[in-house]
Amino acid sequence: MHGLTLPEVRETLNALAEVLGSGRALWDFRPFDRLDNPWLAGYPSLWRLLDGLPDNSIDALDLDQALLCDTLWPALCADLASNGRALWDKSLFLWQLPRHALANDALDALPNHDISRFSAGIKGRKWQQISRFANIVSLRPSPYPYLEWCAGKGHLGRLMGALTSRPVLSLEWQQALCIEGEKEAQKQRINQRFLCKDAFADDANVLEKDMHALALHACGGLHLTLLRHGVKAGTRAISISPCCYHLLNESDTDWLSGSAKETGLKLDRHALALPLNHALVASDKDNALRHREISWRLGFDALQRTLRGADDYLPLPTLRQSQLAGSFDDFCRWAAEYRELKLPDDFDAAHWLSLGLGRQRLTRRLDLAAHLFRPMIERFLLLDRAAFLLEAGYSVSLYAFCDSNVTPRNALIDARR
């Protein structure tokens, strides 16, 4: 378990902010919006390296942060040196959460716990996440009832109730899920009740001092709301795993902690989503379809900019897989109709597809450079949350509750008063 101190967190936040600010050109842009390379002049060696990468090597690099960093680092350092800039601390780009000693232990393998009945109907990886989170949090039992935030069907709360014999209040806004959860709690004879409320509503602020708040993968604004309510109420224990940092309310435009605010770093929604951007582990067929879709979207984007006389990206809705089985010509005609654009009589699909493939080649390489900064941005986000709790007088631990192959969003912030 990795206990944090406020001076340590502030020092790290400042170091992260300095490098993120210095390297902003490499990550603070939207590749789909670009028709050119926005940082070519400042990082020519890095671009030459990226430009020379075989297309079939890019996904593998994107999946392995250490390999990505080792591959790009010499060229990046050469550009920094040629510009007379200080070299960055490579360890910041390779940061990984410290793993809890039990991160690999599933509850199914533990003695004295008949918990197999709780996994029914839960998919394998989801059950691994729930059971490992519950296993680790229950090792430091609190004498307080649990409040399960954004509970869904209440799987986590039900398991925590079984492991600790503490009562559970599960907050969930979808009534159908509350009804299913209550039925399951009665079936399993767990002291769990549901409150059907929107977590953002004023009357959903049910946190009290003598409670232990739980949230597994609460999206951006939801876990921020929980932390604010918990600190205001002086809630004794808070154990959360944040997720989807970019899904925020309009009011959530600044950092939680004074420590993060003092760095002066600003991140917009696009930057907040960067830690979630990873190449997918998928079949060759699925990867081929994904790359085809991106090239088609970029090809049509080049077309629509010309048709509209407007140099900005125009999004399209989600495609059906059957659409990708057709031709690029058919796709353009569908997209033009959807966007109420008229194709010219001499429309040449091959020309625009060629432009789309060229732009895809560019954006995949721009993404690789931006993805160097994923661990730094996520670390800053996690430490902002941890600093907020430390500033409020909590003792705080931060660690991985499971391996990243179970879920990449594997951070657990555990705070106790």
CSV table of C-alpha atoms in Angstrom, one decimal, residues 89-401:
chain,number,residue,atom,x,y,z
A,89,ASP,CA,12.7,13.1,-16.7
A,90,LYS,CA,12.1,9.9,-18.6
A,91,SER,CA,10.7,8.2,-15.5
A,92,LEU,CA,7.6,10.5,-15.6
A,93,PHE,CA,6.7,9.0,-18.9
A,94,LEU,CA,7.0,5.4,-17.6
A,95,TRP,CA,5.1,5.8,-14.4
A,96,GLN,CA,2.9,3.0,-13.3
A,97,LEU,CA,0.7,2.7,-10.2
A,98,PRO,CA,2.2,0.8,-7.4
A,99,ARG,CA,0.4,-2.5,-7.2
A,100,HIS,CA,-1.3,-3.7,-4.1
A,101,ALA,CA,0.1,-7.0,-2.8
A,102,LEU,CA,-3.3,-8.6,-3.4
A,103,ALA,CA,-3.9,-7.1,-6.9
A,104,ASN,CA,-3.7,-10.6,-8.5
A,105,ASP,CA,-5.8,-12.4,-5.9
A,106,ALA,CA,-9.4,-13.1,-6.8
A,107,LEU,CA,-11.9,-13.7,-4.0
A,108,ASP,CA,-12.7,-17.1,-5.5
A,109,ALA,CA,-9.3,-18.4,-4.4
A,110,LEU,CA,-9.5,-17.2,-0.8
A,111,PRO,CA,-10.4,-19.5,2.0
A,112,ASN,CA,-13.4,-18.9,4.3
A,113,HIS,CA,-15.3,-17.0,1.7
A,114,ASP,CA,-18.3,-18.7,0.0
A,115,ILE,CA,-18.7,-15.9,-2.6
A,116,SER,CA,-19.2,-17.8,-5.9
A,117,ARG,CA,-22.9,-17.1,-5.6
A,118,PHE,CA,-22.3,-13.4,-5.9
A,119,SER,CA,-20.6,-13.7,-9.4
A,120,ALA,CA,-23.6,-15.1,-11.2
A,121,GLY,CA,-24.6,-13.0,-14.2
A,122,ILE,CA,-21.4,-10.8,-14.0
A,123,LYS,CA,-19.0,-11.1,-16.9
A,124,GLY,CA,-15.5,-12.4,-16.1
A,125,ARG,CA,-13.4,-9.2,-16.2
A,126,LYS,CA,-16.1,-7.2,-14.5
A,127,TRP,CA,-16.3,-9.8,-11.7
A,128,GLN,CA,-12.5,-9.7,-11.3
A,129,GLN,CA,-12.7,-5.9,-10.9
A,130,ILE,CA,-15.5,-6.0,-8.4
A,131,SER,CA,-14.0,-8.9,-6.3
A,132,ARG,CA,-10.5,-7.5,-6.2
A,133,PHE,CA,-11.7,-4.0,-5.3
A,134,ALA,CA,-13.8,-5.5,-2.5
A,135,ASN,CA,-11.1,-7.9,-1.3
A,136,ILE,CA,-8.6,-5.1,-0.9
A,137,VAL,CA,-10.9,-2.5,0.7
A,138,SER,CA,-12.4,-5.1,3.1
A,139,LEU,CA,-8.9,-5.8,4.4
A,140,ARG,CA,-9.1,-2.4,6.2
A,141,PRO,CA,-12.7,-2.8,7.5
A,142,SER,CA,-14.4,0.3,8.9
A,143,PRO,CA,-17.1,0.1,11.5
A,144,TYR,CA,-19.4,2.2,9.4
A,145,PRO,CA,-22.2,1.4,7.0
A,146,TYR,CA,-21.3,1.6,3.3
A,147,LEU,CA,-22.6,4.0,0.8
A,148,GLU,CA,-22.3,2.6,-2.7
A,149,TRP,CA,-22.2,5.5,-5.2
A,150,CYS,CA,-23.6,5.0,-8.7
A,151,ALA,CA,-24.4,1.5,-7.8
A,152,GLY,CA,-26.0,0.0,-10.9
A,153,LYS,CA,-27.4,-3.3,-9.6
A,154,GLY,CA,-25.3,-3.0,-6.5
A,155,HIS,CA,-22.9,-5.9,-7.1
A,156,LEU,CA,-20.0,-4.2,-5.3
A,157,GLY,CA,-22.1,-3.1,-2.3
A,158,ARG,CA,-23.7,-6.5,-2.0
A,159,LEU,CA,-20.3,-8.2,-1.9
A,160,MET,CA,-18.9,-5.7,0.6
A,161,GLY,CA,-21.9,-6.3,2.8
A,162,ALA,CA,-21.3,-10.1,2.6
A,163,LEU,CA,-17.6,-9.7,3.5
A,164,THR,CA,-18.0,-7.3,6.4
A,165,SER,CA,-21.6,-7.8,7.6
A,166,ARG,CA,-22.0,-4.0,7.4
A,167,PRO,CA,-25.3,-2.5,6.1
A,168,VAL,CA,-25.1,-1.0,2.6
A,169,LEU,CA,-27.0,1.9,1.0
A,170,SER,CA,-26.7,1.8,-2.8
A,171,LEU,CA,-27.4,5.0,-4.7
A,172,GLU,CA,-28.6,4.5,-8.3
A,173,TRP,CA,-30.7,6.6,-10.6
A,174,GLN,CA,-32.2,3.9,-12.8
A,175,GLN,CA,-35.2,2.4,-11.1
A,176,ALA,CA,-35.1,-0.9,-13.0
A,177,LEU,CA,-31.6,-1.5,-11.7
A,178,CYS,CA,-32.6,-0.6,-8.2
A,179,ILE,CA,-35.5,-3.1,-8.3
A,180,GLU,CA,-33.2,-5.9,-9.6
A,181,GLY,CA,-30.6,-5.1,-7.0
A,182,GLU,CA,-33.1,-5.2,-4.1
A,183,LYS,CA,-34.4,-8.6,-5.3
A,184,GLU,CA,-30.9,-10.0,-5.4
A,185,ALA,CA,-30.0,-8.5,-1.9
A,186,GLN,CA,-33.1,-10.2,-0.5
A,187,LYS,CA,-32.2,-13.5,-2.2
A,188,GLN,CA,-28.7,-13.4,-0.8
A,189,ARG,CA,-29.9,-12.1,2.6
A,190,ILE,CA,-27.7,-9.0,2.5
A,191,ASN,CA,-28.5,-5.9,4.5
A,192,GLN,CA,-28.6,-3.7,1.4
A,193,ARG,CA,-31.2,-1.1,0.4
A,194,PHE,CA,-31.4,1.1,-2.7
A,195,LEU,CA,-32.0,4.8,-3.0
A,196,CYS,CA,-33.2,5.7,-6.5
A,197,LYS,CA,-31.8,9.2,-7.1
A,198,ASP,CA,-29.7,11.1,-9.6
A,199,ALA,CA,-26.3,11.5,-7.9
A,200,PHE,CA,-26.1,15.1,-9.2
A,201,ALA,CA,-29.4,16.0,-7.6
A,202,ASP,CA,-29.4,18.1,-4.4
A,203,ASP,CA,-31.5,15.5,-2.5
A,204,ALA,CA,-29.0,12.8,-3.4
A,205,ASN,CA,-26.4,14.2,-1.1
A,206,VAL,CA,-26.8,11.5,1.6
A,207,LEU,CA,-23.2,11.2,2.7
A,208,GLU,CA,-22.8,11.4,6.5
A,209,LYS,CA,-19.8,11.5,8.8
A,210,ASP,CA,-20.1,7.9,10.0
A,211,MET,CA,-20.1,6.2,6.6
A,212,HIS,CA,-17.7,4.5,4.2
A,213,ALA,CA,-18.3,5.7,0.6
A,214,LEU,CA,-17.5,3.3,-2.3
A,215,ALA,CA,-17.3,4.0,-6.0
A,216,LEU,CA,-15.9,1.6,-8.6
A,217,HIS,CA,-15.4,3.3,-12.0
A,218,ALA,CA,-17.5,6.4,-11.3
A,219,CYS,CA,-17.1,8.7,-14.3
A,220,GLY,CA,-15.6,12.1,-14.1
A,221,GLY,CA,-18.3,14.4,-12.7
A,222,LEU,CA,-19.8,11.6,-10.6
A,223,HIS,CA,-16.6,10.8,-8.6
A,224,LEU,CA,-15.9,14.6,-8.3
A,225,THR,CA,-19.3,15.1,-6.8
A,226,LEU,CA,-18.8,12.2,-4.4
A,227,LEU,CA,-15.5,13.6,-3.2
A,228,ARG,CA,-16.9,17.1,-2.7
A,229,HIS,CA,-19.9,15.7,-0.7
A,230,GLY,CA,-17.7,13.4,1.3
A,231,VAL,CA,-15.2,16.1,2.3
A,232,LYS,CA,-18.0,18.5,3.2
A,233,ALA,CA,-19.6,15.9,5.4
A,234,GLY,CA,-16.4,14.7,6.9
A,235,THR,CA,-17.2,11.1,5.8
A,236,ARG,CA,-14.9,8.8,7.7
A,237,ALA,CA,-13.7,6.6,4.8
A,238,ILE,CA,-13.8,7.0,1.0
A,239,SER,CA,-12.6,4.3,-1.5
A,240,ILE,CA,-12.9,5.2,-5.2
A,241,SER,CA,-11.7,4.1,-8.5
A,242,PRO,CA,-12.0,7.0,-11.0
A,243,CYS,CA,-12.9,6.6,-14.6
A,244,CYS,CA,-13.7,8.7,-17.8
A,245,TYR,CA,-12.1,11.9,-16.5
A,246,HIS,CA,-13.5,13.9,-19.4
A,247,LEU,CA,-17.2,13.2,-18.6
A,248,LEU,CA,-17.8,16.4,-16.6
A,249,ASN,CA,-20.5,18.8,-15.8
A,250,GLU,CA,-20.0,22.3,-17.1
A,251,SER,CA,-19.2,23.4,-13.5
A,252,ASP,CA,-16.3,21.0,-13.3
A,253,THR,CA,-13.8,23.1,-15.2
A,254,ASP,CA,-11.1,23.4,-12.6
A,255,TRP,CA,-9.0,21.2,-10.4
A,256,LEU,CA,-10.4,19.9,-7.1
A,257,SER,CA,-7.2,20.6,-5.0
A,258,GLY,CA,-5.5,23.8,-4.2
A,259,SER,CA,-2.2,22.0,-4.9
A,260,ALA,CA,-3.2,21.3,-8.5
A,261,LYS,CA,-4.6,24.8,-9.1
A,262,GLU,CA,-1.3,26.3,-7.9
A,263,THR,CA,0.6,24.6,-10.8
A,264,GLY,CA,-1.3,26.7,-13.3
A,265,LEU,CA,-1.8,23.7,-15.6
A,266,LYS,CA,-5.0,23.7,-17.7
A,267,LEU,CA,-6.5,20.6,-19.4
A,268,ASP,CA,-9.6,20.6,-21.6
A,269,ARG,CA,-11.9,17.7,-22.2
A,270,HIS,CA,-9.8,16.4,-25.1
A,271,ALA,CA,-6.7,16.3,-22.8
A,272,LEU,CA,-8.7,14.7,-20.0
A,273,ALA,CA,-9.7,11.9,-22.3
A,274,LEU,CA,-6.1,11.2,-23.5
A,275,PRO,CA,-5.4,8.5,-20.7
A,276,LEU,CA,-8.3,6.5,-22.1
A,277,ASN,CA,-6.9,6.4,-25.7
A,278,HIS,CA,-5.2,3.1,-26.3
A,279,ALA,CA,-5.0,0.8,-29.3
A,280,LEU,CA,-7.4,-2.1,-28.9
A,281,VAL,CA,-6.4,-5.7,-28.6
A,282,ALA,CA,-8.6,-7.1,-31.4
A,283,SER,CA,-8.6,-9.6,-34.2
A,284,ASP,CA,-6.9,-8.8,-37.5
A,285,LYS,CA,-10.4,-8.5,-39.1
A,286,ASP,CA,-11.6,-6.0,-36.4
A,287,ASN,CA,-8.4,-4.0,-36.7
A,288,ALA,CA,-8.7,-3.8,-40.5
A,289,LEU,CA,-12.3,-2.6,-40.1
A,290,ARG,CA,-11.3,0.0,-37.6
A,291,HIS,CA,-8.5,1.4,-39.8
A,292,ARG,CA,-10.9,1.4,-42.8
A,293,GLU,CA,-13.5,3.4,-40.9
A,294,ILE,CA,-10.9,6.0,-39.8
A,295,SER,CA,-9.5,6.4,-43.3
A,296,TRP,CA,-13.1,6.7,-44.7
A,297,ARG,CA,-14.1,9.3,-42.1
A,298,LEU,CA,-10.9,11.3,-42.8
A,299,GLY,CA,-11.4,11.1,-46.6
A,300,PHE,CA,-15.0,12.3,-46.3
A,301,ASP,CA,-13.8,15.0,-43.9
A,302,ALA,CA,-11.4,16.3,-46.6
A,303,LEU,CA,-14.3,16.3,-49.0
A,304,GLN,CA,-16.8,18.1,-46.8
A,305,ARG,CA,-14.3,20.8,-46.0
A,306,THR,CA,-14.1,21.5,-49.8
A,307,LEU,CA,-17.8,21.3,-50.3
A,308,ARG,CA,-18.6,23.6,-47.4
A,309,GLY,CA,-15.7,25.9,-47.8
A,310,ALA,CA,-15.1,25.5,-44.0
A,311,ASP,CA,-11.9,24.3,-42.6
A,312,ASP,CA,-13.2,22.4,-39.6
A,313,TYR,CA,-14.0,18.8,-38.8
A,314,LEU,CA,-17.6,17.6,-39.2
A,315,PRO,CA,-18.4,14.5,-37.1
A,316,LEU,CA,-20.6,11.7,-38.3
A,317,PRO,CA,-22.7,9.2,-36.3
A,318,THR,CA,-21.6,5.7,-35.4
A,319,LEU,CA,-21.4,3.4,-38.4
A,320,ARG,CA,-22.9,0.0,-38.8
A,321,GLN,CA,-20.5,-2.8,-39.6
A,322,SER,CA,-22.5,-3.5,-42.8
A,323,GLN,CA,-21.6,0.0,-44.0
A,324,LEU,CA,-17.9,-0.8,-43.9
A,325,ALA,CA,-18.6,-3.8,-46.1
A,326,GLY,CA,-19.7,-1.5,-49.0
A,327,SER,CA,-17.6,0.9,-51.0
A,328,PHE,CA,-16.1,4.3,-50.0
A,329,ASP,CA,-18.2,5.8,-52.8
A,330,ASP,CA,-21.4,4.5,-51.0
A,331,PHE,CA,-20.1,5.8,-47.7
A,332,CYS,CA,-19.5,9.3,-49.0
A,333,ARG,CA,-23.0,9.4,-50.6
A,334,TRP,CA,-24.6,8.3,-47.3
A,335,ALA,CA,-22.5,10.8,-45.3
A,336,ALA,CA,-23.2,13.7,-47.7
A,337,GLU,CA,-26.9,13.0,-47.5
A,338,TYR,CA,-26.7,12.8,-43.7
A,339,ARG,CA,-25.0,16.2,-43.6
A,340,GLU,CA,-27.2,17.6,-46.4
A,341,LEU,CA,-24.3,18.2,-48.7
A,342,LYS,CA,-24.5,17.9,-52.5
A,343,LEU,CA,-21.7,15.9,-54.2
A,344,PRO,CA,-20.3,17.3,-57.5
A,345,ASP,CA,-21.3,15.7,-60.7
A,346,ASP,CA,-17.6,14.7,-61.3
A,347,PHE,CA,-17.2,13.2,-57.8
A,348,ASP,CA,-14.1,11.0,-57.8
A,349,ALA,CA,-14.2,8.7,-54.7
A,350,ALA,CA,-10.7,7.4,-55.3
A,351,HIS,CA,-9.2,10.9,-55.0
A,352,TRP,CA,-10.8,11.5,-51.6
A,353,LEU,CA,-10.0,8.0,-50.4
A,354,SER,CA,-6.4,8.6,-51.2
A,355,LEU,CA,-6.5,11.8,-49.1
A,356,GLY,CA,-8.1,9.9,-46.3
A,357,LEU,CA,-5.4,7.3,-46.3
A,358,GLY,CA,-2.8,9.9,-46.2
A,359,ARG,CA,-4.4,11.7,-43.3
A,360,GLN,CA,-4.8,8.5,-41.5
A,361,ARG,CA,-1.1,7.8,-41.8
A,362,LEU,CA,-0.4,11.2,-40.3
A,363,THR,CA,-2.9,11.0,-37.5
A,364,ARG,CA,-1.7,7.6,-36.3
A,365,ARG,CA,1.8,9.0,-35.9
A,366,LEU,CA,0.7,12.2,-34.3
A,367,ASP,CA,-1.3,10.0,-31.8
A,368,LEU,CA,1.8,8.1,-30.9
A,369,ALA,CA,3.6,11.2,-29.9
A,370,ALA,CA,0.6,12.5,-27.9
A,371,HIS,CA,0.3,9.1,-26.2
A,372,LEU,CA,3.7,9.4,-24.6
A,373,PHE,CA,2.0,11.8,-22.2
A,374,ARG,CA,-0.9,9.5,-21.2
A,375,PRO,CA,0.7,8.3,-17.9
A,376,MET,CA,1.6,11.8,-16.9
A,377,ILE,CA,-1.9,13.2,-17.4
A,378,GLU,CA,-3.6,10.4,-15.6
A,379,ARG,CA,-1.1,10.7,-12.7
A,380,PHE,CA,-1.8,14.4,-12.5
A,381,LEU,CA,-5.6,13.7,-12.4
A,382,LEU,CA,-5.2,11.0,-9.7
A,383,LEU,CA,-2.9,13.2,-7.5
A,384,ASP,CA,-5.3,16.1,-7.8
A,385,ARG,CA,-8.0,13.9,-6.2
A,386,ALA,CA,-5.6,12.6,-3.6
A,387,ALA,CA,-4.3,16.1,-2.8
A,388,PHE,CA,-7.9,17.3,-2.3
A,389,LEU,CA,-8.4,14.6,0.3
A,390,LEU,CA,-5.0,15.2,2.0
A,391,GLU,CA,-5.8,18.9,2.2
A,392,ALA,CA,-9.0,18.0,4.0
A,393,GLY,CA,-7.1,16.0,6.6
A,394,TYR,CA,-7.5,12.4,5.3
A,395,SER,CA,-4.7,9.9,5.1
A,396,VAL,CA,-4.6,8.7,1.5
A,397,SER,CA,-3.2,5.6,-0.2
A,398,LEU,CA,-3.0,5.2,-4.0
A,399,TYR,CA,-2.4,1.9,-5.7
A,400,ALA,CA,-3.5,-0.5,-8.4
A,401,PHE,CA,-6.3,-2.9,-7.2
